[in-house]
Amino acid sequence: MMILVTGGSKCGKSRMAETIAVSCERPHYYIATMMPFGEESLAAIERHRAMRRDKGFVTVERYTDLHTLRLPDRGAALLECMGNLCANEMFSANAEHPKEKILQGIAALNAQTELLIIVTNQVGADGVTYPQETMRYIRTLGAINAALAQSADCVIEAVCGLPLVLKGEKPICL
Amino acid sequence: MRLIIGGAYEGKRAYVQSHYGIRPEDFTDAGAADFCPTFAYPCVFRYHLYIKALCEKQEDALKKTEQLLECNPDVILIMDEVGSGIIPMEKSERQWREAVGRVSCFLARRAESVERIVCGCGVKIK
């Protein structure tokens, strides 16, 4: 079972994804993709850690090369977030084919879990024409999101903390 | 309180006029410099710009929003969705964008209804 949770900034995606993850039997893995650099990302990481506290997640930090990740047990995995993983692969690892590499990683992860929840971002709706590299990022993340949605059983857009189901059935825990 | 959200220029005010009978003179622009959250309003629009002004003054947008709701339990609140783009380079822009997201989650929890306007069509999401 694979569920994709998308949405804009601070729209309640994480909380929703966590609620879905903990509805599955343990273990619950949290696959963190944000590199801990800079004051703001550290603050964001701390905020997310506080939110996950007492929910029983095992945190696995993985910034690139998702395809090599091996989880010790089956269970639920929450990957947060695709926007960071995509940026890491494109701009830190300089992956030649970031989309294919990431999708391969997701397929490998999906095969190891009962439930895989992927948090991603909507980044293409501000109407701004950015420099070439940023446009390439928007295009790549958009293509990854579309491919993930195609193989996902359920796609949810978080809007003001509310779940809008774009594909499949709304999980009963929401 | 009813919350109306959507992208810029999606027809939010026209929707509120036709669905809730709000007259043009009953709309209050929260983006105006003299907007005060403790006055009484039937309908407030451009609330995301009020949040921007609060962020610039380093004031707590959630707290001010609570005050607004205390004084206006039946208000119709219109605000833009601004979080679905690239993370802004400017720190103040990032803070504003995040504050708008958090305030909208807070408002949605408290709202009697939430409607999202796309191309002038309202989608009731709560």
Coordinates of C-alpha atoms in Angstrom, one line a residue:
Chain A
M1 CA 0.0 0.0 0.0
M2 CA 1.4 3.4 -1.0
I3 CA -0.1 6.7 -0.1
L4 CA 1.1 10.1 -1.5
V5 CA 0.5 13.2 0.6
T6 CA 1.0 16.5 -1.2
G7 CA 0.3 20.2 -0.6
G8 CA 1.9 23.6 -0.2
S9 CA 4.0 25.0 2.7
K10 CA 2.7 24.4 6.3
C11 CA -0.6 23.0 5.2
G12 CA -0.6 20.1 7.6
K13 CA 0.9 17.4 5.4
S14 CA 3.2 16.0 8.1
R15 CA 0.6 15.6 10.8
M16 CA -1.7 13.9 8.3
A17 CA 1.1 11.5 7.1
E18 CA 2.0 10.6 10.7
T19 CA -1.6 9.9 11.6
I20 CA -1.8 7.5 8.7
A21 CA 1.5 5.8 9.6
V22 CA 0.7 5.2 13.2
S23 CA -2.6 3.6 12.2
C24 CA -0.5 0.7 10.8
E25 CA 1.2 -1.9 13.0
R26 CA 4.7 -1.2 14.2
P27 CA 7.5 -0.7 13.4
H28 CA 7.1 2.8 12.1
Y29 CA 10.0 4.2 10.2
Y30 CA 10.5 7.9 9.6
I31 CA 12.8 8.4 6.6
A32 CA 14.1 11.9 6.9
T33 CA 15.5 13.5 3.8
M34 CA 16.3 17.0 4.9
M35 CA 20.0 17.8 5.3
P36 CA 20.6 19.4 8.7
F37 CA 22.3 22.5 7.4
G38 CA 21.5 26.1 8.4
E39 CA 19.5 27.5 11.2
E40 CA 16.1 27.2 9.6
S41 CA 16.4 23.6 8.5
L42 CA 17.6 22.7 12.1
A43 CA 14.6 24.5 13.5
A44 CA 12.3 22.7 11.0
I45 CA 13.9 19.3 12.0
E46 CA 13.4 20.0 15.7
R47 CA 9.8 21.0 15.1
H48 CA 9.1 17.8 13.3
R49 CA 10.9 15.7 15.9
A50 CA 8.8 17.3 18.6
M51 CA 5.7 16.5 16.6
R52 CA 6.8 12.8 16.2
R53 CA 7.9 12.4 19.8
D54 CA 5.9 9.7 21.6
K55 CA 4.5 8.4 18.4
G56 CA 7.1 5.6 18.3
F57 CA 8.9 6.3 15.1
V58 CA 12.4 5.0 14.3
T59 CA 14.1 7.8 12.5
V60 CA 16.4 6.9 9.5
E61 CA 18.2 9.8 7.9
R62 CA 18.7 9.3 4.2
Y63 CA 19.5 12.3 2.0
T64 CA 20.3 10.5 -1.3
D65 CA 20.6 6.9 -2.7
L66 CA 17.2 5.7 -1.4
H67 CA 17.6 2.5 -3.5
T68 CA 20.4 1.3 -1.2
L69 CA 18.3 1.6 2.0
R70 CA 17.4 -1.7 3.7
L71 CA 14.9 -1.6 6.6
P72 CA 15.4 -4.2 9.3
D73 CA 11.7 -5.1 9.5
R74 CA 8.5 -4.7 7.5
G75 CA 6.0 -2.2 8.8
A76 CA 5.1 1.4 7.9
A77 CA 7.5 3.9 6.5
L78 CA 7.0 7.6 6.2
L79 CA 9.3 9.4 3.8
E80 CA 9.5 13.1 4.3
C81 CA 9.9 14.8 2.0
M82 CA 10.3 14.2 -1.7
G83 CA 11.0 17.9 -2.4
N84 CA 14.2 17.6 -0.3
L85 CA 15.2 14.2 -1.7
C86 CA 14.8 15.5 -5.2
A87 CA 16.9 18.6 -4.5
N88 CA 19.6 16.5 -2.8
E89 CA 19.8 14.1 -5.7
M90 CA 19.9 17.0 -8.2
F91 CA 22.1 19.5 -6.5
S92 CA 24.2 17.6 -4.0
A93 CA 24.7 14.2 -5.6
N94 CA 24.4 15.6 -9.1
A95 CA 22.5 12.5 -10.2
E96 CA 22.3 12.2 -13.9
H97 CA 18.8 10.9 -13.9
P98 CA 17.3 12.0 -10.6
K99 CA 13.7 11.1 -11.5
E100 CA 14.6 7.5 -12.5
K101 CA 16.9 7.1 -9.5
I102 CA 14.3 8.3 -7.0
L103 CA 11.5 6.2 -8.5
Q104 CA 13.8 3.1 -8.3
G105 CA 14.4 4.0 -4.7
I106 CA 10.7 4.3 -4.0
A107 CA 10.0 1.0 -5.7
A108 CA 12.7 -0.7 -3.5
L109 CA 11.3 0.8 -0.4
N110 CA 7.7 0.0 -1.3
A111 CA 8.7 -3.7 -1.6
Q112 CA 10.0 -3.7 1.9
T113 CA 7.0 -2.1 3.7
E114 CA 3.4 -2.9 4.4
L115 CA 2.5 0.8 4.1
L116 CA 4.6 3.5 2.5
I117 CA 3.6 7.1 2.9
I118 CA 5.4 9.7 0.9
V119 CA 5.2 13.4 1.7
T120 CA 5.8 15.6 -1.3
N121 CA 5.3 19.3 -2.1
Q122 CA 3.5 21.4 -4.7
V123 CA 6.2 23.8 -5.9
G124 CA 4.9 24.9 -9.4
A125 CA 2.0 27.2 -8.6
D126 CA 3.6 30.6 -7.9
G127 CA 3.7 31.7 -11.5
V128 CA 7.3 32.8 -11.2
T129 CA 9.8 32.1 -14.0
Y130 CA 13.0 31.1 -12.1
P131 CA 16.5 30.5 -13.4
Q132 CA 17.1 27.4 -15.5
E133 CA 18.3 25.1 -12.6
T134 CA 15.2 26.0 -10.5
M135 CA 12.9 25.4 -13.5
R136 CA 14.6 22.0 -14.0
Y137 CA 13.9 21.2 -10.3
I138 CA 10.2 22.2 -10.6
R139 CA 9.9 20.1 -13.7
T140 CA 11.6 17.1 -12.2
L141 CA 9.6 17.2 -9.0
G142 CA 6.4 17.6 -10.9
A143 CA 7.3 14.5 -13.0
I144 CA 8.2 12.5 -9.9
N145 CA 4.9 13.4 -8.3
A146 CA 2.9 12.4 -11.3
A147 CA 4.7 9.1 -11.5
L148 CA 4.3 8.4 -7.8
A149 CA 0.6 9.3 -8.0
Q150 CA 0.2 6.8 -10.8
S151 CA 1.5 3.9 -8.7
A152 CA 0.0 5.1 -5.4
D153 CA -3.2 3.5 -4.1
C154 CA -4.2 6.8 -2.6
V155 CA -3.3 10.5 -3.2
I156 CA -4.2 13.2 -0.7
E157 CA -3.7 16.9 -1.0
A158 CA -3.5 18.6 2.4
V159 CA -5.3 22.0 2.3
C160 CA -5.4 24.0 5.6
G161 CA -4.9 20.8 7.4
L162 CA -7.9 19.1 5.7
P163 CA -7.4 16.0 3.5
L164 CA -8.6 16.3 -0.1
V165 CA -8.6 12.9 -1.7
L166 CA -7.4 13.1 -5.3
K167 CA -7.2 9.3 -5.9
G168 CA -8.4 6.2 -4.1
E169 CA -10.2 6.0 -0.8
K170 CA -9.6 8.2 2.2
P171 CA -7.8 6.3 4.9
I172 CA -10.3 5.6 7.8
C173 CA -7.9 7.2 10.3
L174 CA -8.4 10.7 8.8
Chain B
M1 CA -16.8 31.8 11.0
R2 CA -16.5 30.7 7.4
L3 CA -13.1 30.4 5.7
I4 CA -12.8 31.0 1.9
I5 CA -9.4 30.1 0.4
G6 CA -7.9 29.8 -3.0
G7 CA -5.3 31.2 -5.3
A8 CA -5.2 34.9 -6.3
Y9 CA -7.9 36.0 -8.6
E10 CA -9.9 32.8 -8.5
G11 CA -13.2 34.8 -7.9
K12 CA -13.4 34.4 -4.1
R13 CA -15.1 37.8 -3.4
A14 CA -17.6 37.3 -6.2
Y15 CA -18.4 33.9 -4.8
V16 CA -19.0 35.3 -1.4
Q17 CA -21.3 38.0 -2.8
S18 CA -23.4 35.5 -4.7
H19 CA -23.4 32.7 -2.1
Y20 CA -23.6 34.6 1.1
G21 CA -25.3 37.9 0.0
I22 CA -22.4 40.0 1.2
R23 CA -22.7 43.5 -0.4
P24 CA -19.6 45.1 -2.0
E25 CA -19.6 47.8 0.8
D26 CA -19.4 45.1 3.5
F27 CA -16.0 43.8 2.4
T28 CA -13.1 45.0 4.6
D29 CA -9.6 44.9 3.2
A30 CA -7.3 43.3 5.7
G31 CA -4.4 44.4 3.6
A32 CA -5.2 48.1 4.4
A33 CA -2.7 49.7 6.8
D34 CA -5.5 50.6 9.3
F35 CA -7.0 47.2 9.6
C36 CA -7.8 46.4 13.2
P37 CA -8.7 42.8 14.3
T38 CA -10.9 43.8 17.1
F39 CA -13.5 45.8 15.1
A40 CA -16.7 44.0 13.9
Y41 CA -16.8 42.9 10.3
P42 CA -19.2 40.8 8.2
C43 CA -16.5 39.9 5.7
V44 CA -12.7 40.4 5.6
F45 CA -10.6 39.8 2.5
R46 CA -6.9 39.7 1.7
Y47 CA -6.2 38.3 5.2
H48 CA -2.9 36.9 4.0
L49 CA -1.7 40.5 3.6
Y50 CA -2.6 41.3 7.2
I51 CA -0.4 38.3 8.1
K52 CA 2.4 39.8 6.1
A53 CA 2.1 43.1 7.9
L54 CA 2.2 41.3 11.3
C55 CA 5.2 39.3 10.2
E56 CA 7.0 42.5 9.3
K57 CA 6.3 43.9 12.8
Q58 CA 7.3 40.6 14.3
E59 CA 3.9 40.1 15.8
D60 CA 2.2 36.8 16.5
A61 CA -0.3 36.1 13.6
L62 CA -2.0 33.3 15.5
K63 CA -2.7 35.4 18.5
K64 CA -4.1 38.3 16.4
T65 CA -6.3 35.8 14.5
E66 CA -7.7 34.5 17.8
Q67 CA -8.5 38.1 18.7
L68 CA -10.3 38.6 15.4
L69 CA -12.4 35.5 16.0
E70 CA -13.3 36.5 19.5
C71 CA -14.7 39.8 18.2
N72 CA -16.0 38.3 15.0
P73 CA -17.3 34.7 15.6
D74 CA -19.5 34.8 12.4
V75 CA -17.1 36.5 10.1
I76 CA -16.5 35.3 6.5
L77 CA -12.7 35.3 6.1
I78 CA -11.1 35.3 2.7
M79 CA -7.4 34.6 2.2
D80 CA -5.1 33.5 -0.6
E81 CA -3.2 30.2 -0.7
V82 CA 0.4 31.2 -1.1
G83 CA 2.4 28.0 -0.2
S84 CA 2.5 26.1 -3.4
G85 CA 5.6 27.5 -5.0
I86 CA 9.4 27.4 -4.6
I87 CA 10.7 28.3 -1.2
P88 CA 11.5 32.0 -1.4
M89 CA 15.1 33.2 -1.2
E90 CA 14.2 36.0 1.2
K91 CA 13.8 35.0 4.8
S92 CA 11.0 37.4 5.5
E93 CA 9.1 35.9 2.5
R94 CA 9.6 32.4 3.8
Q95 CA 8.4 33.4 7.3
W96 CA 5.3 35.0 5.9
R97 CA 4.5 32.0 3.7
E98 CA 4.8 29.7 6.6
A99 CA 2.7 31.9 8.8
V100 CA -0.1 32.0 6.2
G101 CA 0.0 28.2 6.1
R102 CA -0.2 27.8 9.9
V103 CA -2.9 30.4 10.3
S104 CA -5.0 28.7 7.6
C105 CA -4.7 25.4 9.4
F106 CA -5.8 27.1 12.6
L107 CA -8.7 28.9 10.9
A108 CA -9.8 25.7 9.2
R109 CA -10.0 23.9 12.6
R110 CA -12.2 26.6 14.0
A111 CA -14.3 27.2 10.9
E112 CA -17.9 26.1 10.5
S113 CA -17.1 25.7 6.8
V114 CA -14.1 25.9 4.6
E115 CA -14.6 26.5 0.8
R116 CA -11.8 26.5 -1.7
I117 CA -12.4 28.6 -4.8
V118 CA -11.0 27.4 -8.1
C119 CA -12.1 29.3 -11.3
G120 CA -14.9 30.9 -9.4
C121 CA -16.3 27.5 -8.3
G122 CA -16.5 26.7 -4.6
V123 CA -15.4 23.3 -3.4
K124 CA -16.6 22.7 0.1
I125 CA -13.7 21.0 1.9
K126 CA -15.2 21.2 5.4

